[in-house]
Tab-separated table of C-alpha atoms and ligand atoms in Angstrom:
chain	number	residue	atom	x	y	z
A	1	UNK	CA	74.804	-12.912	-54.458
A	2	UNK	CA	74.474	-16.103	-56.764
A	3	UNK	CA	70.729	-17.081	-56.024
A	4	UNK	CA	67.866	-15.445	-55.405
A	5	UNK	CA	64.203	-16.366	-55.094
A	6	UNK	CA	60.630	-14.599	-55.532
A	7	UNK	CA	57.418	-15.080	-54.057
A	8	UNK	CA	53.703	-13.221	-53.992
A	9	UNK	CA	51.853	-13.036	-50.917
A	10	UNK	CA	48.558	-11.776	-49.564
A	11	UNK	CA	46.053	-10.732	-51.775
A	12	UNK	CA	46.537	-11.264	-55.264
A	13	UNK	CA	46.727	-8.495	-57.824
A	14	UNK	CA	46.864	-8.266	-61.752
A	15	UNK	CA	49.892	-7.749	-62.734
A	16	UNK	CA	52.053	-9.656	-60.186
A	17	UNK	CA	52.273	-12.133	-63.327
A	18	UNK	CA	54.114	-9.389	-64.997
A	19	UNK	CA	56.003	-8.482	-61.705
A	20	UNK	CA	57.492	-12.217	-61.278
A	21	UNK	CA	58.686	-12.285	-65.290
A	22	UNK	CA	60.552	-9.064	-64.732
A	23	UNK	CA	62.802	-10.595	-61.858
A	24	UNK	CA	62.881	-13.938	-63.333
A	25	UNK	CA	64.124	-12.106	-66.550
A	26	UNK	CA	66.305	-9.503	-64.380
A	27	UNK	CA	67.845	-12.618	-62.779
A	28	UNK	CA	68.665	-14.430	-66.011
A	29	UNK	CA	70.255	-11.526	-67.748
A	30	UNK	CA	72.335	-10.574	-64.923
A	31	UNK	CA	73.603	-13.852	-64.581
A	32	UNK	CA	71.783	-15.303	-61.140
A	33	UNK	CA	70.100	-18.516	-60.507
A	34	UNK	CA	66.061	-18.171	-59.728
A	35	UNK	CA	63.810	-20.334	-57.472
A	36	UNK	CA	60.265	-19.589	-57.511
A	37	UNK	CA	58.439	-19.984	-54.150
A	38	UNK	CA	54.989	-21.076	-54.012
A	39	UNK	CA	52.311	-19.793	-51.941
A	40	UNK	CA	54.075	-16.895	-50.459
A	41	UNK	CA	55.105	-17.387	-46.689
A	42	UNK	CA	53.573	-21.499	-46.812
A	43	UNK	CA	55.247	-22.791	-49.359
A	44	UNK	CA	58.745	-21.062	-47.757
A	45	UNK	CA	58.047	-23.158	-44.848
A	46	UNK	CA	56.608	-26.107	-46.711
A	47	UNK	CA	59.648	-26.093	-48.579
A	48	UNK	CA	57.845	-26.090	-52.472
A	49	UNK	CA	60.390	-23.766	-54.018
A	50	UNK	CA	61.470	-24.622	-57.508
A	51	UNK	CA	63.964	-23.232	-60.011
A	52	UNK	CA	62.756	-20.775	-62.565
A	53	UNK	CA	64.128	-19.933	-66.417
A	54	UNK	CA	63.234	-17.425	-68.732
A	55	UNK	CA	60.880	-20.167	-70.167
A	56	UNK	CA	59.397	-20.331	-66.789
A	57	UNK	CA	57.725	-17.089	-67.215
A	58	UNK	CA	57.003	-17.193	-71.342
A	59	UNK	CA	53.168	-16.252	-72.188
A	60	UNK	CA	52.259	-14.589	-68.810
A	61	UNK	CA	52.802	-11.049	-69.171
A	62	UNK	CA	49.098	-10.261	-69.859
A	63	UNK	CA	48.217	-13.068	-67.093
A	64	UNK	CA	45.675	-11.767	-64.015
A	65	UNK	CA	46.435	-13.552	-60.623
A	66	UNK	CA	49.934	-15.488	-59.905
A	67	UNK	CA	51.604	-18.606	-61.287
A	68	UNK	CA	53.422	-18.506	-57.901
A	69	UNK	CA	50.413	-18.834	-56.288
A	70	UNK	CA	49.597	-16.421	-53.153
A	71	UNK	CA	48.485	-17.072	-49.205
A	72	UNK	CA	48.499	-15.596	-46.325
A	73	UNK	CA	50.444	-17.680	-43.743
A	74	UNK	CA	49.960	-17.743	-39.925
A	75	UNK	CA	52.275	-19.909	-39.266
A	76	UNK	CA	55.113	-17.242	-40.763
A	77	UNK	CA	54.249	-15.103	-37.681
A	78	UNK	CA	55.543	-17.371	-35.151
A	79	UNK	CA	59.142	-17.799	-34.684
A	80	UNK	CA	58.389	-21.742	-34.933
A	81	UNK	CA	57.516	-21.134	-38.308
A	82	UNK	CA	60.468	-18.565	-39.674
A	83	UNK	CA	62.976	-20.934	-38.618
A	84	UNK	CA	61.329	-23.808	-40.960
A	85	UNK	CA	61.515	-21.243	-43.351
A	86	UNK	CA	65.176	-20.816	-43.014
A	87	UNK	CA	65.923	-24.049	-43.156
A	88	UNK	CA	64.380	-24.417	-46.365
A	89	UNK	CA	65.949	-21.437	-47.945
A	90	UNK	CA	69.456	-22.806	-46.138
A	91	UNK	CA	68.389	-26.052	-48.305
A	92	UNK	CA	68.020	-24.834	-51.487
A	93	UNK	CA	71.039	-22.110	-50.993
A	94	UNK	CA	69.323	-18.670	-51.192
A	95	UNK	CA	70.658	-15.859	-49.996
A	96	UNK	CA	67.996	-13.267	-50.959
A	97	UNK	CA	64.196	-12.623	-52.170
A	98	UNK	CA	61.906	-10.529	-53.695
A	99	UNK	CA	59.011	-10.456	-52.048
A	100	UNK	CA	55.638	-9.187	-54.196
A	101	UNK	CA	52.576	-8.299	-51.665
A	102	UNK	CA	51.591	-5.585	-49.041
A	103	UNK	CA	51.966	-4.410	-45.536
A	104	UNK	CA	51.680	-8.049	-43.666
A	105	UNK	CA	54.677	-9.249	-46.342
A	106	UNK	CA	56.392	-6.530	-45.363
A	107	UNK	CA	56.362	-7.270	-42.243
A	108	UNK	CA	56.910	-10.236	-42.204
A	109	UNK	CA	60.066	-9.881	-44.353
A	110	UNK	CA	61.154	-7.559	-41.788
A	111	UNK	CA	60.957	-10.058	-39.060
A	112	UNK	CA	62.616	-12.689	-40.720
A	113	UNK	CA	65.903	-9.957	-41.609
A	114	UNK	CA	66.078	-9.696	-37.763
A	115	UNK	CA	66.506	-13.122	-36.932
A	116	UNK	CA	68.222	-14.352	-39.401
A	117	UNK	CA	69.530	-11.773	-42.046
A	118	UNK	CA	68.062	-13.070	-44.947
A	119	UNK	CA	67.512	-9.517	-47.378
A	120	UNK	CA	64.182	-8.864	-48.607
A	121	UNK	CA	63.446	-6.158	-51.423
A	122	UNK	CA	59.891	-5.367	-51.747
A	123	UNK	CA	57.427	-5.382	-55.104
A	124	UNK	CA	54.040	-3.494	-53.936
A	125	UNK	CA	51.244	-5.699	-54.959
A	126	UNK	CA	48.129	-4.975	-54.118
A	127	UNK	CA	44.962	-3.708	-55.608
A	128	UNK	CA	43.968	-0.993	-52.900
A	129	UNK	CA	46.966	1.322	-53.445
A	130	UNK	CA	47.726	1.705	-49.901
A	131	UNK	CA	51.145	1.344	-49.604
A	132	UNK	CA	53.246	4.559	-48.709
A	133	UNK	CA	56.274	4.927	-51.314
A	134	UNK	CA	54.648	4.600	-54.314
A	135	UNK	CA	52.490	6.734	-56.140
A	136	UNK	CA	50.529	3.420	-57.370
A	137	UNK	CA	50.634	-0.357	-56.645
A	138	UNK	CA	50.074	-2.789	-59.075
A	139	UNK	CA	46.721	-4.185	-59.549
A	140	UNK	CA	44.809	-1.020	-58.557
A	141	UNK	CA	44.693	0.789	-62.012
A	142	UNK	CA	43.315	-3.106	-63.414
A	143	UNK	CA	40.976	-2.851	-60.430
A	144	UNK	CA	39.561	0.806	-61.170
A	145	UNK	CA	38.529	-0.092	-64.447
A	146	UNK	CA	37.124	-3.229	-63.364
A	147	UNK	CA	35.014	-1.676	-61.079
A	148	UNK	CA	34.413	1.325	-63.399
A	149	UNK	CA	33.252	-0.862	-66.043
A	150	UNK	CA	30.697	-2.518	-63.385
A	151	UNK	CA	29.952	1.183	-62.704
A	152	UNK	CA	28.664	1.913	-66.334
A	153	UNK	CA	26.173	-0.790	-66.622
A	154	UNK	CA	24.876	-0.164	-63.744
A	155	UNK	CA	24.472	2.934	-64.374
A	156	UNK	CA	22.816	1.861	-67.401
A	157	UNK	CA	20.272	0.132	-65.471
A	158	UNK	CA	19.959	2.441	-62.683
A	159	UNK	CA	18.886	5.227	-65.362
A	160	UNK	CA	16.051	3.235	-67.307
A	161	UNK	CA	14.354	2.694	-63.822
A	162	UNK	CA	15.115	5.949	-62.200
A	163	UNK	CA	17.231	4.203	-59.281
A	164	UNK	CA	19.791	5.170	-56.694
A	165	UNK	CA	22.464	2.978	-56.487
A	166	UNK	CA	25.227	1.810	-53.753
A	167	UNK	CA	28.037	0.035	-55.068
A	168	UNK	CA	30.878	-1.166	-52.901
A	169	UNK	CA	34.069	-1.629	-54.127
A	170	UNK	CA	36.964	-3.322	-52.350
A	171	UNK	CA	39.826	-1.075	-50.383
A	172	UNK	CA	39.978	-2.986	-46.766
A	173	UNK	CA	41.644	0.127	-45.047
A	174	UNK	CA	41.503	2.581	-48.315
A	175	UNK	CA	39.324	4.641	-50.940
A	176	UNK	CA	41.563	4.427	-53.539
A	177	UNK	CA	39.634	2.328	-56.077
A	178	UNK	CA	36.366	4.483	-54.540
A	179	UNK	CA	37.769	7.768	-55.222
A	180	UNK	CA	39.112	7.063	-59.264
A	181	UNK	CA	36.351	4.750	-60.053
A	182	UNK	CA	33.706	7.009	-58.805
A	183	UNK	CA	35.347	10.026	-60.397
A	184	UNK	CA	35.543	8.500	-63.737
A	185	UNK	CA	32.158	6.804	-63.691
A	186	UNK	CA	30.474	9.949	-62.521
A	187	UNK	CA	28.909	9.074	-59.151
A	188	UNK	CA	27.175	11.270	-57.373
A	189	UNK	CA	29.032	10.153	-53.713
A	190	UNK	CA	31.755	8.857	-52.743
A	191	UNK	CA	32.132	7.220	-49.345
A	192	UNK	CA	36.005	6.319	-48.135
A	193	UNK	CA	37.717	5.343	-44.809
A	194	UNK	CA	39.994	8.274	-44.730
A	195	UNK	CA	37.185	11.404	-44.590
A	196	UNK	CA	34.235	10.920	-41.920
A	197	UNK	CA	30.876	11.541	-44.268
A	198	UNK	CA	27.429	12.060	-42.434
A	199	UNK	CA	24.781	9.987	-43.428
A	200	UNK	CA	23.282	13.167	-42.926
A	201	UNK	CA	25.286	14.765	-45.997
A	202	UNK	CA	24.557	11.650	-48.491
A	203	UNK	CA	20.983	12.138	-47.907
A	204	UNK	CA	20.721	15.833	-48.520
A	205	UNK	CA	23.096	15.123	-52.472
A	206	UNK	CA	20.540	12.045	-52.965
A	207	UNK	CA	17.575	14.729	-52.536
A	208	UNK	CA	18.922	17.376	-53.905
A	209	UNK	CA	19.523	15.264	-56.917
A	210	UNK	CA	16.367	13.944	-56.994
A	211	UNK	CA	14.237	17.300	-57.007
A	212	UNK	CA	16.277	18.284	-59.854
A	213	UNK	CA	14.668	15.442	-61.905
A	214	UNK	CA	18.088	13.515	-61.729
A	215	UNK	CA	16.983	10.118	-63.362
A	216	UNK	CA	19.903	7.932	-61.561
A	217	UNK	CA	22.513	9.063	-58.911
A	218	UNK	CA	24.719	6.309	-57.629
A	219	UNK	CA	27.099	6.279	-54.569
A	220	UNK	CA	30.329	4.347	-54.544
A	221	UNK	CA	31.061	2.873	-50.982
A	222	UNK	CA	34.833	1.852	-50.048
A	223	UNK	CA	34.305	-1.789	-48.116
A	224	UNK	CA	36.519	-0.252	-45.199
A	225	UNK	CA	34.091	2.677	-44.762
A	226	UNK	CA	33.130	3.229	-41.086
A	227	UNK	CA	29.202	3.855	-41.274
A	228	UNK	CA	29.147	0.527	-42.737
A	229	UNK	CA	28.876	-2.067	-45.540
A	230	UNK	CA	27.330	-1.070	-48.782
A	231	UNK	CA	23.718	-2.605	-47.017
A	232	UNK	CA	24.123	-1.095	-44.005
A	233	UNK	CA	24.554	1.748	-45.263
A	234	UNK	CA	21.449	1.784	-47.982
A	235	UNK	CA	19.632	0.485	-44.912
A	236	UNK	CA	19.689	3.622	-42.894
A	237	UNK	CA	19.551	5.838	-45.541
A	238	UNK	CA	16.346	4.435	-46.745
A	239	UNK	CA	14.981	5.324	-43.368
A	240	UNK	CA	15.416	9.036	-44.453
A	241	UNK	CA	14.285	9.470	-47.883
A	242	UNK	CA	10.517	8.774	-49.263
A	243	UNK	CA	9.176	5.610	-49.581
A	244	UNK	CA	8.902	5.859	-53.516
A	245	UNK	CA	12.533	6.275	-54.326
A	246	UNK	CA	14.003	3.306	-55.225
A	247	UNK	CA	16.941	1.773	-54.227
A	248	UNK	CA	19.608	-1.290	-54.906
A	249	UNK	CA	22.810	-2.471	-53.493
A	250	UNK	CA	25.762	-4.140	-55.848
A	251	UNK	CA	29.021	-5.369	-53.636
A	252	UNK	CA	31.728	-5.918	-56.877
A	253	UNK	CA	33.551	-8.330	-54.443
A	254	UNK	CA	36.427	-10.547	-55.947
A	255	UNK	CA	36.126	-9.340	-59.473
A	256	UNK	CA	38.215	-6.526	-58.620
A	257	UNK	CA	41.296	-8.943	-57.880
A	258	UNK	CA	40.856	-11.038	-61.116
A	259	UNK	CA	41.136	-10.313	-64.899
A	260	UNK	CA	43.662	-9.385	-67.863
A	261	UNK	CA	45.871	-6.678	-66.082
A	262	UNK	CA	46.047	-3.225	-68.033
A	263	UNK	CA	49.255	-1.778	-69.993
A	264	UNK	CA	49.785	0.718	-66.876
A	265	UNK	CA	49.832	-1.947	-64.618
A	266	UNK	CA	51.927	-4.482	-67.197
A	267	UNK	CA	54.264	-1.506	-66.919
A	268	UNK	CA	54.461	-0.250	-63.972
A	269	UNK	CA	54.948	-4.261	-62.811
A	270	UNK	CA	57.674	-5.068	-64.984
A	271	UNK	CA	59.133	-1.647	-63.576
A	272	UNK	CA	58.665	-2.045	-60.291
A	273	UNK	CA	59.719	-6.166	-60.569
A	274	UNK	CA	63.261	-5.205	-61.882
A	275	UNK	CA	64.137	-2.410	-59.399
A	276	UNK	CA	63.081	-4.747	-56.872
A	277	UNK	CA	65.894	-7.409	-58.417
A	278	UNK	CA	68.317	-4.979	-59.277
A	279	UNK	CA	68.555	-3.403	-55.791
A	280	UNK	CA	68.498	-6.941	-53.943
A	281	UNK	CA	71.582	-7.323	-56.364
A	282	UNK	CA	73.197	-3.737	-55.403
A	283	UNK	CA	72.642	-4.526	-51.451
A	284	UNK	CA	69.532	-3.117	-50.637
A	285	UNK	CA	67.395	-4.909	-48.067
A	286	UNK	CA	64.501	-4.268	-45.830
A	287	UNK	CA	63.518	-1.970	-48.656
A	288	UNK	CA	60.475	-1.624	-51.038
A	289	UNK	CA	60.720	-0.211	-54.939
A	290	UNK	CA	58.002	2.120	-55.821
A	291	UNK	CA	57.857	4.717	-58.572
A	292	UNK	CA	57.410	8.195	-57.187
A	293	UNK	CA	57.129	10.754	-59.382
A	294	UNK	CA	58.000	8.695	-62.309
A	295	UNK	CA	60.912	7.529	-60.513
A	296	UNK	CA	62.471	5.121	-58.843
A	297	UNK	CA	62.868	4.615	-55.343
A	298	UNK	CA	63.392	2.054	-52.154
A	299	UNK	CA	61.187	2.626	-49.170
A	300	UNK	CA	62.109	1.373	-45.696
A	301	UNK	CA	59.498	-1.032	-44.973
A	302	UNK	CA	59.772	-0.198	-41.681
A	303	UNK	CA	57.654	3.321	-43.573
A	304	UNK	CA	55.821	1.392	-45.804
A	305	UNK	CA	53.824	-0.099	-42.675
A	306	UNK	CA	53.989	2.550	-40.488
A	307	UNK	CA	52.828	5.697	-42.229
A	308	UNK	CA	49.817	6.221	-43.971
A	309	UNK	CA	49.320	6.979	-47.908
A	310	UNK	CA	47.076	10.185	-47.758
A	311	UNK	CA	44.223	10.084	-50.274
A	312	UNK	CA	43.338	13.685	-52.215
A	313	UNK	CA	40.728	14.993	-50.311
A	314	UNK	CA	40.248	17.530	-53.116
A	315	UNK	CA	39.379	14.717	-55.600
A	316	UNK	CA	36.131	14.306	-53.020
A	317	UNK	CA	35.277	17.813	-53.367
A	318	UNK	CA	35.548	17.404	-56.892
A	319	UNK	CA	33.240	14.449	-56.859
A	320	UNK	CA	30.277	17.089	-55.037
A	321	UNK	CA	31.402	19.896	-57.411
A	322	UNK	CA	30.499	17.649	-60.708
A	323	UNK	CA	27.644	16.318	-59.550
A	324	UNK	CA	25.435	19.315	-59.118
B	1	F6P	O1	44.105	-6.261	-49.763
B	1	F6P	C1	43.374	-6.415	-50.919
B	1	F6P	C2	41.983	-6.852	-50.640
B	1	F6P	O2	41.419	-7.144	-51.888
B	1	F6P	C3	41.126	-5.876	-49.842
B	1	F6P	O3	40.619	-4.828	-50.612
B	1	F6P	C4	40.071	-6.801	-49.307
B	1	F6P	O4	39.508	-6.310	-48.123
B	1	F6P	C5	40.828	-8.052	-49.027
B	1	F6P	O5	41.943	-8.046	-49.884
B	1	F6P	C6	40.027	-9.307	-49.227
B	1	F6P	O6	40.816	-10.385	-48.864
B	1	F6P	P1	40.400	-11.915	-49.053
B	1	F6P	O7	40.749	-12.283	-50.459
B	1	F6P	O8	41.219	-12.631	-48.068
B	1	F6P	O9	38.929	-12.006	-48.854
């Protein structure tokens, strides 16, 4: 294999910056050319791919979203649009990529192996963590503190005017960034896709909490929760408690997806970045690198879409346990 190209797609994550310098860098040390493809999936079929130096990637290491740019493309999913893809990579001579993203890249890489054997390794990138084959993805531990520092001055807030809180944090399908960032910022419930929670049950810790003179409690709300969005859920349980208790709703939003990514992730990129080149390089394909155990390892994608990442249930019983 003489050239290779990388591209991010989906939903950006800190730390894909760091992701793309590691194969750039892999590329250039082990003596392969390096195109950069813009915009994921688009820019594949749009044909803006571009070759990439060490220089290319100087200064970005500490960089939050992508220089490569990120979409999600439609058009990728029809067979119309993988074979304007191939043509483009026919162009410009590649013969593999490393593809940084989630579950739809995946799949899409997948696709595009079957009709026209083009080998895809896999980077995980996404800030929900809910990829099966690694222990984390990068982005999420930038996105945990982003929402746990959100966390803190709210709870700041929610203190001085004896409030309960409901803060959503992203996690479309997952309660990954719920679970750590309500664990370390001390919240008093944590709501998540993967474990049904009554209303019932959130009501009886908000009261509970309250007749013990607590002055704040706050409950962190994964967006992909099934009672509801953060509102909807503050709606009905302000049906059930008295009138006098005061409530507020904060959605984080975006901010999770944005900022300076942390050393972990800066690491665990530049890990997972290389493995990803270095196996493309050693014949892997159809495969993502994750770190397991402090290790590691490719993942079929063909598992990385179909079987879920289990969250640790105990960590919610932990959450009730230190709340009392
Ligand atoms: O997949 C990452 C994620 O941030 C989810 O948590 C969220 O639901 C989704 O992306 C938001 O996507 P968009 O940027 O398209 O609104």
């Amino acid at each position: 294999m003489k050239r290779i190209a990388v591209f991010t797609s989906g939903g950006d994550a800190p730390g894909m910056n760091a992701c793309i310098r590691a194969v750039v860098r892999g590329a250039v040390y082990h003596g392969l050319e390096v195109f950069g493809i813009r915009r994921g999936y688009s820019g594949m079929i749009n044909g803006d791919i571009f070759q990439m130096s060490s220089h290319s990637v100087s200064n970005i290491v500490q960089r939050g979203g992508t220089i490569l740019k990120s979409a999600r493309s439609k058009e990728f999913m029809t067979p119309e649009g993988r074979a304007k893809a191939f043509e483009q990579l026919k162009k410009f001579e590649i013969e593999g990529l490393v593809a940084i993203g989630g579950n739809g890249t995946f799949t899409g890489a997948t696709l595009f192996y079957d009709e026209y054997g083009i080998p895809t390794v896999g980077a995980p990138g996404t800030i929900d963590n809910d990829l099966y084959g690694t222990d984390y993805t990068i982005g999420f531990d930038t996105a945990v503190n982003t929402a746990l520092e959100a966390i803190d001055k709210i709870r700041d807030t929610a203190d001085s005017h004896d409030r309960i809180f409901f803060i959503e944090v992203m996690g479309r399908d997952s309660g990954y960034i719920a679970i750590q960032s309500g664990i370390a910022g001390g919240a008093e419930m944590v709501m998540v896709p993967e474990v049904l929670t009554p209303i019932s049950e959130v009501v009886e810790a908000l009261k509970s909490g309250w007749s013990r003179q607590k002055s704040s409690s706050i409950v962190v709300i994964a967006e992909g929760e099934e009672a509801g969005i953060a509102t909807e859920i503050a709606e009905k349980i302000r049906q059930q408690v008295e009138s006098n208790i005061d409530m507020r709703v904060t959605t984080l939003g975006h901010i999770q997806r944005g900022g300076i990514p942390t050393a972990y992730d800066r690491i665990l990129a530049s890990r997972l970045g290389l493995g990803a080149l270095e196996g493309l390089m050693n014949g892997e394909k159809n495969v993502m690198a994750g770190i397991v155990n402090n290790e590691l390892v490719y993942t079929p994608f063909r598992d990385t879409i179909r079987l879920p990442k289990p969250i640790n249930e105990d960590l919610l019983r932990m959450v009730k346990i230190l709340s009392v």
